[in-house]
PDB file of C-alpha atoms and ligand atoms in Angstrom:
ATOM      1  CA  UNK A 851       2.528 -22.062 -24.243  1.00  0.00           C
ATOM      2  CA  UNK A 852       5.747 -22.853 -22.581  1.00  0.00           C
ATOM      3  CA  UNK A 853       8.000 -21.320 -25.107  1.00  0.00           C
ATOM      4  CA  UNK A 854       9.328 -17.889 -24.927  1.00  0.00           C
ATOM      5  CA  UNK A 855       8.332 -17.489 -21.268  1.00  0.00           C
ATOM      6  CA  UNK A 856       8.831 -13.690 -20.378  1.00  0.00           C
ATOM      7  CA  UNK A 857      11.776 -13.552 -17.832  1.00  0.00           C
ATOM      8  CA  UNK A 858      10.043 -10.566 -15.723  1.00  0.00           C
ATOM      9  CA  UNK A 859       6.569  -9.529 -15.405  1.00  0.00           C
ATOM     10  CA  UNK A 860       5.251  -6.369 -13.467  1.00  0.00           C
ATOM     11  CA  UNK A 861       1.573  -6.172 -12.411  1.00  0.00           C
ATOM     12  CA  UNK A 862      -0.261  -3.172 -11.169  1.00  0.00           C
ATOM     13  CA  UNK A 863      -2.828  -4.669  -8.984  1.00  0.00           C
ATOM     14  CA  UNK A 864      -5.436  -2.061  -9.666  1.00  0.00           C
ATOM     15  CA  UNK A 865      -9.270  -2.151  -8.782  1.00  0.00           C
ATOM     16  CA  UNK A 866      -9.401  -3.656  -5.477  1.00  0.00           C
ATOM     17  CA  UNK A 867     -11.278  -0.435  -4.018  1.00  0.00           C
ATOM     18  CA  UNK A 868     -13.582  -0.655  -6.838  1.00  0.00           C
ATOM     19  CA  UNK A 869     -14.307  -4.040  -6.455  1.00  0.00           C
ATOM     20  CA  UNK A 870     -15.373  -3.985  -2.487  1.00  0.00           C
ATOM     21  CA  UNK A 871     -17.481  -0.665  -3.167  1.00  0.00           C
ATOM     22  CA  UNK A 872     -19.309  -2.689  -5.991  1.00  0.00           C
ATOM     23  CA  UNK A 873     -20.330  -5.181  -3.153  1.00  0.00           C
ATOM     24  CA  UNK A 874     -21.059  -2.575  -0.528  1.00  0.00           C
ATOM     25  CA  UNK A 875     -17.865  -3.702   1.156  1.00  0.00           C
ATOM     26  CA  UNK A 876     -15.431  -1.431   2.971  1.00  0.00           C
ATOM     27  CA  UNK A 877     -12.067  -0.948   0.827  1.00  0.00           C
ATOM     28  CA  UNK A 878     -10.134  -3.308   3.151  1.00  0.00           C
ATOM     29  CA  UNK A 879     -11.897  -6.026   2.064  1.00  0.00           C
ATOM     30  CA  UNK A 880     -11.007  -5.425  -1.463  1.00  0.00           C
ATOM     31  CA  UNK A 881      -7.417  -5.574  -0.723  1.00  0.00           C
ATOM     32  CA  UNK A 882      -7.994  -8.761   1.270  1.00  0.00           C
ATOM     33  CA  UNK A 883      -9.117 -10.362  -1.613  1.00  0.00           C
ATOM     34  CA  UNK A 884      -6.767  -8.838  -3.818  1.00  0.00           C
ATOM     35  CA  UNK A 885      -3.715 -10.423  -1.546  1.00  0.00           C
ATOM     36  CA  UNK A 886      -5.496 -13.787  -1.899  1.00  0.00           C
ATOM     37  CA  UNK A 887      -5.308 -13.239  -5.321  1.00  0.00           C
ATOM     38  CA  UNK A 888      -1.787 -12.648  -5.353  1.00  0.00           C
ATOM     39  CA  UNK A 889      -0.977 -16.126  -4.150  1.00  0.00           C
ATOM     40  CA  UNK A 890      -2.493 -17.770  -7.077  1.00  0.00           C
ATOM     41  CA  UNK A 891      -0.662 -15.806  -9.511  1.00  0.00           C
ATOM     42  CA  UNK A 892       2.534 -16.237  -8.050  1.00  0.00           C
ATOM     43  CA  UNK A 893       1.773 -20.050  -8.023  1.00  0.00           C
ATOM     44  CA  UNK A 894       1.027 -19.585 -11.709  1.00  0.00           C
ATOM     45  CA  UNK A 895       4.076 -17.692 -12.772  1.00  0.00           C
ATOM     46  CA  UNK A 896       6.570 -19.924 -10.741  1.00  0.00           C
ATOM     47  CA  UNK A 897       4.808 -23.027 -12.471  1.00  0.00           C
ATOM     48  CA  UNK A 898       5.338 -21.751 -15.988  1.00  0.00           C
ATOM     49  CA  UNK A 899       9.015 -20.770 -15.051  1.00  0.00           C
ATOM     50  CA  UNK A 900       8.937 -17.135 -15.194  1.00  0.00           C
ATOM     51  CA  UNK A 901      11.892 -15.549 -13.231  1.00  0.00           C
ATOM     52  CA  UNK A 902      10.735 -12.453 -11.679  1.00  0.00           C
ATOM     53  CA  UNK A 903       7.227 -11.266 -11.056  1.00  0.00           C
ATOM     54  CA  UNK A 904       6.977  -7.887  -9.514  1.00  0.00           C
ATOM     55  CA  UNK A 905       3.989  -6.894  -7.595  1.00  0.00           C
ATOM     56  CA  UNK A 906       3.322  -2.887  -7.212  1.00  0.00           C
ATOM     57  CA  UNK A 907       1.871  -3.489  -3.805  1.00  0.00           C
ATOM     58  CA  UNK A 908       1.784   0.193  -2.416  1.00  0.00           C
ATOM     59  CA  UNK A 909       3.105   3.282  -4.454  1.00  0.00           C
ATOM     60  CA  UNK A 910       4.585   6.396  -2.900  1.00  0.00           C
ATOM     61  CA  UNK A 911       1.343   8.053  -3.927  1.00  0.00           C
ATOM     62  CA  UNK A 912      -0.659   5.723  -1.553  1.00  0.00           C
ATOM     63  CA  UNK A 913       0.671   7.451   1.318  1.00  0.00           C
ATOM     64  CA  UNK A 914      -1.922  10.019   0.482  1.00  0.00           C
ATOM     65  CA  UNK A 915      -4.720   7.875   1.277  1.00  0.00           C
ATOM     66  CA  UNK A 916      -6.504   8.127   4.646  1.00  0.00           C
ATOM     67  CA  UNK A 917      -4.821   6.902   7.555  1.00  0.00           C
ATOM     68  CA  UNK A 918      -7.022   4.186   8.385  1.00  0.00           C
ATOM     69  CA  UNK A 919      -6.598   2.555   4.545  1.00  0.00           C
ATOM     70  CA  UNK A 920      -2.802   3.085   4.866  1.00  0.00           C
ATOM     71  CA  UNK A 921      -2.829   1.230   8.397  1.00  0.00           C
ATOM     72  CA  UNK A 922      -4.802  -1.740   7.073  1.00  0.00           C
ATOM     73  CA  UNK A 923      -2.662  -2.340   3.778  1.00  0.00           C
ATOM     74  CA  UNK A 924       0.344  -2.092   6.400  1.00  0.00           C
ATOM     75  CA  UNK A 925      -1.359  -4.759   8.482  1.00  0.00           C
ATOM     76  CA  UNK A 926      -2.121  -6.944   5.477  1.00  0.00           C
ATOM     77  CA  UNK A 927       1.535  -6.862   4.342  1.00  0.00           C
ATOM     78  CA  UNK A 928       2.692  -7.583   7.856  1.00  0.00           C
ATOM     79  CA  UNK A 929       0.478 -11.105   7.990  1.00  0.00           C
ATOM     80  CA  UNK A 930       1.335 -11.568   4.631  1.00  0.00           C
ATOM     81  CA  UNK A 931       4.744 -11.492   5.239  1.00  0.00           C
ATOM     82  CA  UNK A 932       4.528 -13.662   8.303  1.00  0.00           C
ATOM     83  CA  UNK A 933       2.499 -16.340   6.825  1.00  0.00           C
ATOM     84  CA  UNK A 934       2.520 -16.425   3.341  1.00  0.00           C
ATOM     85  CA  UNK A 935       6.579 -16.547   3.231  1.00  0.00           C
ATOM     86  CA  UNK A 936       6.889 -19.956   4.725  1.00  0.00           C
ATOM     87  CA  UNK A 937       4.624 -21.355   2.114  1.00  0.00           C
ATOM     88  CA  UNK A 938       6.635 -19.739  -0.772  1.00  0.00           C
ATOM     89  CA  UNK A 939       9.938 -20.964   0.700  1.00  0.00           C
ATOM     90  CA  UNK A 940       8.488 -24.413   0.872  1.00  0.00           C
ATOM     91  CA  UNK A 941       7.527 -23.884  -2.957  1.00  0.00           C
ATOM     92  CA  UNK A 942      11.356 -23.052  -3.978  1.00  0.00           C
ATOM     93  CA  UNK A 943      10.087 -18.957  -4.370  1.00  0.00           C
ATOM     94  CA  UNK A 944      12.620 -16.143  -3.540  1.00  0.00           C
ATOM     95  CA  UNK A 945      11.185 -12.884  -2.184  1.00  0.00           C
ATOM     96  CA  UNK A 946      12.889  -9.088  -2.693  1.00  0.00           C
ATOM     97  CA  UNK A 947      11.460  -5.810  -1.733  1.00  0.00           C
ATOM     98  CA  UNK A 948      11.907  -2.546  -3.758  1.00  0.00           C
ATOM     99  CA  UNK A 949      11.064   1.018  -3.188  1.00  0.00           C
ATOM    100  CA  UNK A 950      11.518   3.787  -0.857  1.00  0.00           C
ATOM    101  CA  UNK A 951      11.459   1.220   2.028  1.00  0.00           C
ATOM    102  CA  UNK A 952      12.832   3.505   5.031  1.00  0.00           C
ATOM    103  CA  UNK A 953       9.708   5.155   4.882  1.00  0.00           C
ATOM    104  CA  UNK A 954       8.030   2.066   6.011  1.00  0.00           C
ATOM    105  CA  UNK A 955       6.971   1.215   9.222  1.00  0.00           C
ATOM    106  CA  UNK A 956      10.019  -0.216  11.473  1.00  0.00           C
ATOM    107  CA  UNK A 957       8.285  -3.564  11.940  1.00  0.00           C
ATOM    108  CA  UNK A 958       7.758  -4.087   8.409  1.00  0.00           C
ATOM    109  CA  UNK A 959      11.124  -3.241   7.316  1.00  0.00           C
ATOM    110  CA  UNK A 960      12.337  -5.897   9.626  1.00  0.00           C
ATOM    111  CA  UNK A 961       9.744  -8.479   8.268  1.00  0.00           C
ATOM    112  CA  UNK A 962      10.989  -7.537   4.753  1.00  0.00           C
ATOM    113  CA  UNK A 963      14.593  -7.981   5.623  1.00  0.00           C
ATOM    114  CA  UNK A 964      14.015 -11.373   7.110  1.00  0.00           C
ATOM    115  CA  UNK A 965      11.671 -12.502   4.278  1.00  0.00           C
ATOM    116  CA  UNK A 966      14.457 -11.622   1.846  1.00  0.00           C
ATOM    117  CA  UNK A 967      17.353 -13.582   4.002  1.00  0.00           C
ATOM    118  CA  UNK A 968      15.398 -16.552   4.338  1.00  0.00           C
ATOM    119  CA  UNK A 969      14.448 -17.014   0.671  1.00  0.00           C
ATOM    120  CA  UNK A 970      17.461 -15.904  -1.016  1.00  0.00           C
ATOM    121  CA  UNK A 971      19.039 -18.670  -3.193  1.00  0.00           C
ATOM    122  CA  UNK A 972      15.615 -19.993  -3.475  1.00  0.00           C
ATOM    123  CA  UNK A 973      15.965 -21.962  -7.032  1.00  0.00           C
ATOM    124  CA  UNK A 974      12.340 -20.768  -8.458  1.00  0.00           C
ATOM    125  CA  UNK A 975      10.555 -17.691  -8.834  1.00  0.00           C
ATOM    126  CA  UNK A 976      11.625 -14.281  -7.333  1.00  0.00           C
ATOM    127  CA  UNK A 977       8.335 -12.343  -5.929  1.00  0.00           C
ATOM    128  CA  UNK A 978       9.465  -8.688  -5.996  1.00  0.00           C
ATOM    129  CA  UNK A 979       6.969  -6.300  -3.845  1.00  0.00           C
ATOM    130  CA  UNK A 980       7.265  -2.872  -4.905  1.00  0.00           C
ATOM    131  CA  UNK A 981       6.291  -0.938  -1.556  1.00  0.00           C
ATOM    132  CA  UNK A 982       6.566   2.591  -0.741  1.00  0.00           C
ATOM    133  CA  UNK A 983       7.753   2.785  -4.711  1.00  0.00           C
ATOM    134  CA  UNK A 984       7.463   4.844  -7.290  1.00  0.00           C
ATOM    135  CA  UNK A 985       9.972   4.659 -10.316  1.00  0.00           C
ATOM    136  CA  UNK A 986      11.174   8.536 -10.401  1.00  0.00           C
ATOM    137  CA  UNK A 987      11.844   8.391  -6.767  1.00  0.00           C
ATOM    138  CA  UNK A 988      14.227   5.361  -7.770  1.00  0.00           C
ATOM    139  CA  UNK A 989      15.919   7.026 -10.590  1.00  0.00           C
ATOM    140  CA  UNK A 990      16.728   9.917  -7.992  1.00  0.00           C
ATOM    141  CA  UNK A 991      17.686   7.671  -5.383  1.00  0.00           C
ATOM    142  CA  UNK A 992      20.157   5.721  -7.750  1.00  0.00           C
ATOM    143  CA  UNK A 993      21.657   9.395  -9.134  1.00  0.00           C
ATOM    144  CA  UNK A 994      22.006  10.235  -5.394  1.00  0.00           C
ATOM    145  CA  UNK A 995      24.260   7.066  -5.221  1.00  0.00           C
ATOM    146  CA  UNK A 996      26.311   7.786  -8.225  1.00  0.00           C
ATOM    147  CA  UNK A 997      27.150  11.401  -6.541  1.00  0.00           C
ATOM    148  CA  UNK A 998      27.708   9.425  -3.197  1.00  0.00           C
ATOM    149  CA  UNK A 999      30.135   7.167  -5.052  1.00  0.00           C
ATOM    150  CA  UNK A1000      31.918  10.164  -6.605  1.00  0.00           C
ATOM    151  CA  UNK A1001      31.980   8.758 -10.198  1.00  0.00           C
ATOM    152  CA  UNK A1002      32.586  10.645 -12.885  1.00  0.00           C
ATOM    153  CA  UNK A1003      30.512  11.286 -16.175  1.00  0.00           C
ATOM    154  CA  UNK A1004      32.538   8.772 -18.187  1.00  0.00           C
ATOM    155  CA  UNK A1005      31.861   5.816 -15.568  1.00  0.00           C
ATOM    156  CA  UNK A1006      28.337   6.248 -16.140  1.00  0.00           C
ATOM    157  CA  UNK A1007      26.898   4.225 -18.795  1.00  0.00           C
ATOM    158  CA  UNK A1008      23.610   2.052 -18.717  1.00  0.00           C
ATOM    159  CA  UNK A1009      25.315  -0.856 -17.303  1.00  0.00           C
ATOM    160  CA  UNK A1010      26.639   0.826 -14.361  1.00  0.00           C
ATOM    161  CA  UNK A1011      23.303   2.875 -14.091  1.00  0.00           C
ATOM    162  CA  UNK A1012      21.099  -0.186 -13.730  1.00  0.00           C
ATOM    163  CA  UNK A1013      23.382  -1.682 -10.937  1.00  0.00           C
ATOM    164  CA  UNK A1014      22.300   1.396  -8.773  1.00  0.00           C
ATOM    165  CA  UNK A1015      18.485   0.968  -9.327  1.00  0.00           C
ATOM    166  CA  UNK A1016      16.567  -1.061  -6.442  1.00  0.00           C
ATOM    167  CA  UNK A1017      16.172  -4.144  -9.190  1.00  0.00           C
ATOM    168  CA  UNK A1018      19.917  -4.629  -9.734  1.00  0.00           C
ATOM    169  CA  UNK A1019      20.494  -8.208 -10.862  1.00  0.00           C
ATOM    170  CA  UNK A1020      16.997  -8.323 -12.195  1.00  0.00           C
ATOM    171  CA  UNK A1021      16.493  -8.735 -15.981  1.00  0.00           C
ATOM    172  CA  UNK A1022      14.363  -5.798 -17.962  1.00  0.00           C
ATOM    173  CA  UNK A1023      10.329  -6.172 -17.933  1.00  0.00           C
ATOM    174  CA  UNK A1024       9.265  -8.075 -20.838  1.00  0.00           C
ATOM    175  CA  UNK A1025       5.279  -7.711 -19.789  1.00  0.00           C
ATOM    176  CA  UNK A1026       3.492  -5.382 -17.698  1.00  0.00           C
ATOM    177  CA  UNK A1027      -0.309  -6.366 -16.661  1.00  0.00           C
ATOM    178  CA  UNK A1028      -2.668  -3.736 -15.384  1.00  0.00           C
ATOM    179  CA  UNK A1029      -5.908  -4.721 -14.345  1.00  0.00           C
ATOM    180  CA  UNK A1030      -9.401  -2.465 -13.869  1.00  0.00           C
ATOM    181  CA  UNK A1031      -9.314  -0.830 -17.222  1.00  0.00           C
ATOM    182  CA  UNK A1032      -7.049   1.992 -16.797  1.00  0.00           C
ATOM    183  CA  UNK A1033      -4.252   2.580 -19.292  1.00  0.00           C
ATOM    184  CA  UNK A1034      -1.046   3.792 -17.651  1.00  0.00           C
ATOM    185  CA  UNK A1035       2.208   3.069 -15.960  1.00  0.00           C
ATOM    186  CA  UNK A1036       1.470   5.304 -12.928  1.00  0.00           C
ATOM    187  CA  UNK A1037       5.394   5.540 -11.963  1.00  0.00           C
ATOM    188  CA  UNK A1038       5.731   1.782 -12.250  1.00  0.00           C
ATOM    189  CA  UNK A1039       9.366   0.342 -13.366  1.00  0.00           C
ATOM    190  CA  UNK A1040       9.949   3.425 -15.601  1.00  0.00           C
ATOM    191  CA  UNK A1041      13.196   2.365 -16.928  1.00  0.00           C
ATOM    192  CA  UNK A1042      12.733  -1.542 -16.426  1.00  0.00           C
ATOM    193  CA  UNK A1043       9.731  -1.325 -18.621  1.00  0.00           C
ATOM    194  CA  UNK A1044      11.107   0.832 -21.387  1.00  0.00           C
ATOM    195  CA  UNK A1045      10.521  -1.945 -23.818  1.00  0.00           C
ATOM    196  CA  UNK A1046       7.919  -3.862 -21.784  1.00  0.00           C
ATOM    197  CA  UNK A1047       4.731  -4.884 -23.595  1.00  0.00           C
ATOM    198  CA  UNK A1048       1.523  -3.801 -21.967  1.00  0.00           C
ATOM    199  CA  UNK A1049      -1.474  -5.640 -21.602  1.00  0.00           C
ATOM    200  CA  UNK A1050      -4.744  -4.196 -19.982  1.00  0.00           C
ATOM    201  CA  UNK A1051      -7.900  -5.662 -18.763  1.00  0.00           C
ATOM    202  CA  UNK A1052     -11.196  -4.661 -17.384  1.00  0.00           C
ATOM    203  CA  UNK A1053     -10.988  -7.357 -14.921  1.00  0.00           C
ATOM    204  CA  UNK A1054     -10.617  -5.689 -11.453  1.00  0.00           C
ATOM    205  CA  UNK A1055      -7.674  -7.295  -9.444  1.00  0.00           C
ATOM    206  CA  UNK A1056      -9.514  -9.457  -6.992  1.00  0.00           C
ATOM    207  CA  UNK A1057     -11.249 -11.285  -9.823  1.00  0.00           C
ATOM    208  CA  UNK A1058      -8.320 -11.560 -11.823  1.00  0.00           C
ATOM    209  CA  UNK A1059      -7.522 -15.262 -11.993  1.00  0.00           C
ATOM    210  CA  UNK A1060      -4.817 -17.820 -13.141  1.00  0.00           C
ATOM    211  CA  UNK A1061      -6.770 -18.153 -16.254  1.00  0.00           C
ATOM    212  CA  UNK A1062      -6.513 -14.638 -17.337  1.00  0.00           C
ATOM    213  CA  UNK A1063      -2.883 -14.504 -16.065  1.00  0.00           C
ATOM    214  CA  UNK A1064      -2.109 -17.380 -18.774  1.00  0.00           C
ATOM    215  CA  UNK A1065      -4.050 -15.641 -21.446  1.00  0.00           C
ATOM    216  CA  UNK A1066      -2.007 -12.607 -20.796  1.00  0.00           C
ATOM    217  CA  UNK A1067       0.956 -14.389 -21.111  1.00  0.00           C
ATOM    218  CA  UNK A1068      -0.150 -16.009 -24.557  1.00  0.00           C
ATOM    219  CA  UNK A1069      -0.776 -12.689 -25.578  1.00  0.00           C
ATOM    220  CA  UNK A1070       2.606 -11.409 -24.946  1.00  0.00           C
ATOM    221  CA  UNK A1071       3.984 -14.512 -26.948  1.00  0.00           C
ATOM    222  CA  UNK A1072       2.052 -13.703 -30.077  1.00  0.00           C
ATOM    223  CA  UNK A1073       3.658  -9.900 -30.003  1.00  0.00           C
ATOM    224  CA  UNK A1074       6.301  -9.406 -32.228  1.00  0.00           C
ATOM    225  CA  UNK A1075       9.656  -7.278 -30.112  1.00  0.00           C
ATOM    226  CA  UNK A1076      11.615  -5.371 -32.376  1.00  0.00           C
ATOM    227  CA  UNK A1077      13.203  -3.243 -29.654  1.00  0.00           C
ATOM    228  CA  UNK A1078      13.003  -0.403 -32.440  1.00  0.00           C
ATOM    229  CA  UNK A1079      15.210  -2.506 -35.103  1.00  0.00           C
ATOM    230  CA  UNK A1080      13.447  -3.997 -37.994  1.00  0.00           C
ATOM    231  CA  UNK A1081      13.048  -7.755 -38.465  1.00  0.00           C
ATOM    232  CA  UNK A1082      15.390  -9.272 -40.901  1.00  0.00           C
TER     233      UNK A1082
HETATM  234  C1  LIG B1983      -4.907  -0.803  -6.165  1.00  0.00           C
HETATM  235  O1  LIG B1983      -6.389  -0.853  -5.554  1.00  0.00           O
HETATM  236  C2  LIG B1983      -4.436  -1.681  -5.075  1.00  0.00           C
HETATM  237  C3  LIG B1983      -3.551  -1.193  -4.222  1.00  0.00           C
HETATM  238  C4  LIG B1983      -3.644   0.038  -3.830  1.00  0.00           C
HETATM  239  C5  LIG B1983      -2.881  -1.899  -3.251  1.00  0.00           C
HETATM  240  C6  LIG B1983      -2.630  -3.620  -3.697  1.00  0.00           C
HETATM  241  C7  LIG B1983      -2.560  -4.295  -2.760  1.00  0.00           C
HETATM  242  C8  LIG B1983      -2.837  -5.759  -2.813  1.00  0.00           C
HETATM  243  C9  LIG B1983      -3.354  -6.419  -3.850  1.00  0.00           C
HETATM  244  C10 LIG B1983      -3.083  -6.386  -1.242  1.00  0.00           C
HETATM  245  C11 LIG B1983      -1.962  -6.557  -0.678  1.00  0.00           C
HETATM  246  C12 LIG B1983      -0.783  -7.406  -1.356  1.00  0.00           C
HETATM  247  C13 LIG B1983      -0.107  -8.002  -0.763  1.00  0.00           C
HETATM  248  C14 LIG B1983       1.009  -8.731  -1.258  1.00  0.00           C
HETATM  249  C15 LIG B1983      -0.179  -7.965   0.813  1.00  0.00           C
HETATM  250  P1  LIG B1983      -7.503   0.353  -5.464  1.00  0.00           P
HETATM  251  O2  LIG B1983      -7.414   0.602  -4.007  1.00  0.00           O
HETATM  252  O3  LIG B1983      -6.352   1.609  -6.218  1.00  0.00           O
HETATM  253  O4  LIG B1983      -8.656   0.019  -6.044  1.00  0.00           O
HETATM  254  P2  LIG B1983      -9.572   1.269  -6.889  1.00  0.00           P
HETATM  255  O5  LIG B1983      -8.943   1.941  -7.896  1.00  0.00           O
HETATM  256  O6  LIG B1983     -10.468   0.265  -7.181  1.00  0.00           O
HETATM  257  O7  LIG B1983      -9.963   2.128  -5.889  1.00  0.00           O
END
């Protein structure tokens, strides 16, 4: 089980709204339960030695949701950053945020920066929250940096370009997990997951357990990754 652990796992935590609606609850209750779930998955990922766990917590497209839901999600995120980060720190877990962070409320941006600073140099797993994130937007922002830096065409290759993405310093994504039965990437880590293995499950995110997470990792370990080449 602990052989061939993916270095970087991305998770599209989908199905919170449906989970709540099925129970006649407001959507925000699904998000609350979903946030609880992330804790179990973070701990499991740290236990088995995954390096980076990127969680798609709020996409650029999510800004179009009703104001009340956006507000509840921001509120949940603030509470999460205030109360959970301390626990993560005690467990040696690091934290980073990626996305078009300048669009987030100022108090959330401050909490994100503080959380990153507090956990910098943590020895364990790094939890990466993708917030106000879109893969195409990330690539466009990287291209803007190329122009701002005045780089010449011959200066640009994949190695220089990856250092301009939000995920600089992180390995490529080995595995993307998406819950709730949808089978698409929805603008998540488009560059980083180019050769990522995909794992889809019908389970709604608030019902996604540590056991199913470990099952997804085992499923990944059985895949034959050729990266476009042929096996010797
Ligand atoms: C997708 O479910 C989920 C989101 C848009 C937000 C994900 C947020 C959380 C798991 C909670 C917050 C996390 C942290 C770390 C504070 P959906 O609303 O699209 O569900 P649906 O497709 O069933 O409507």
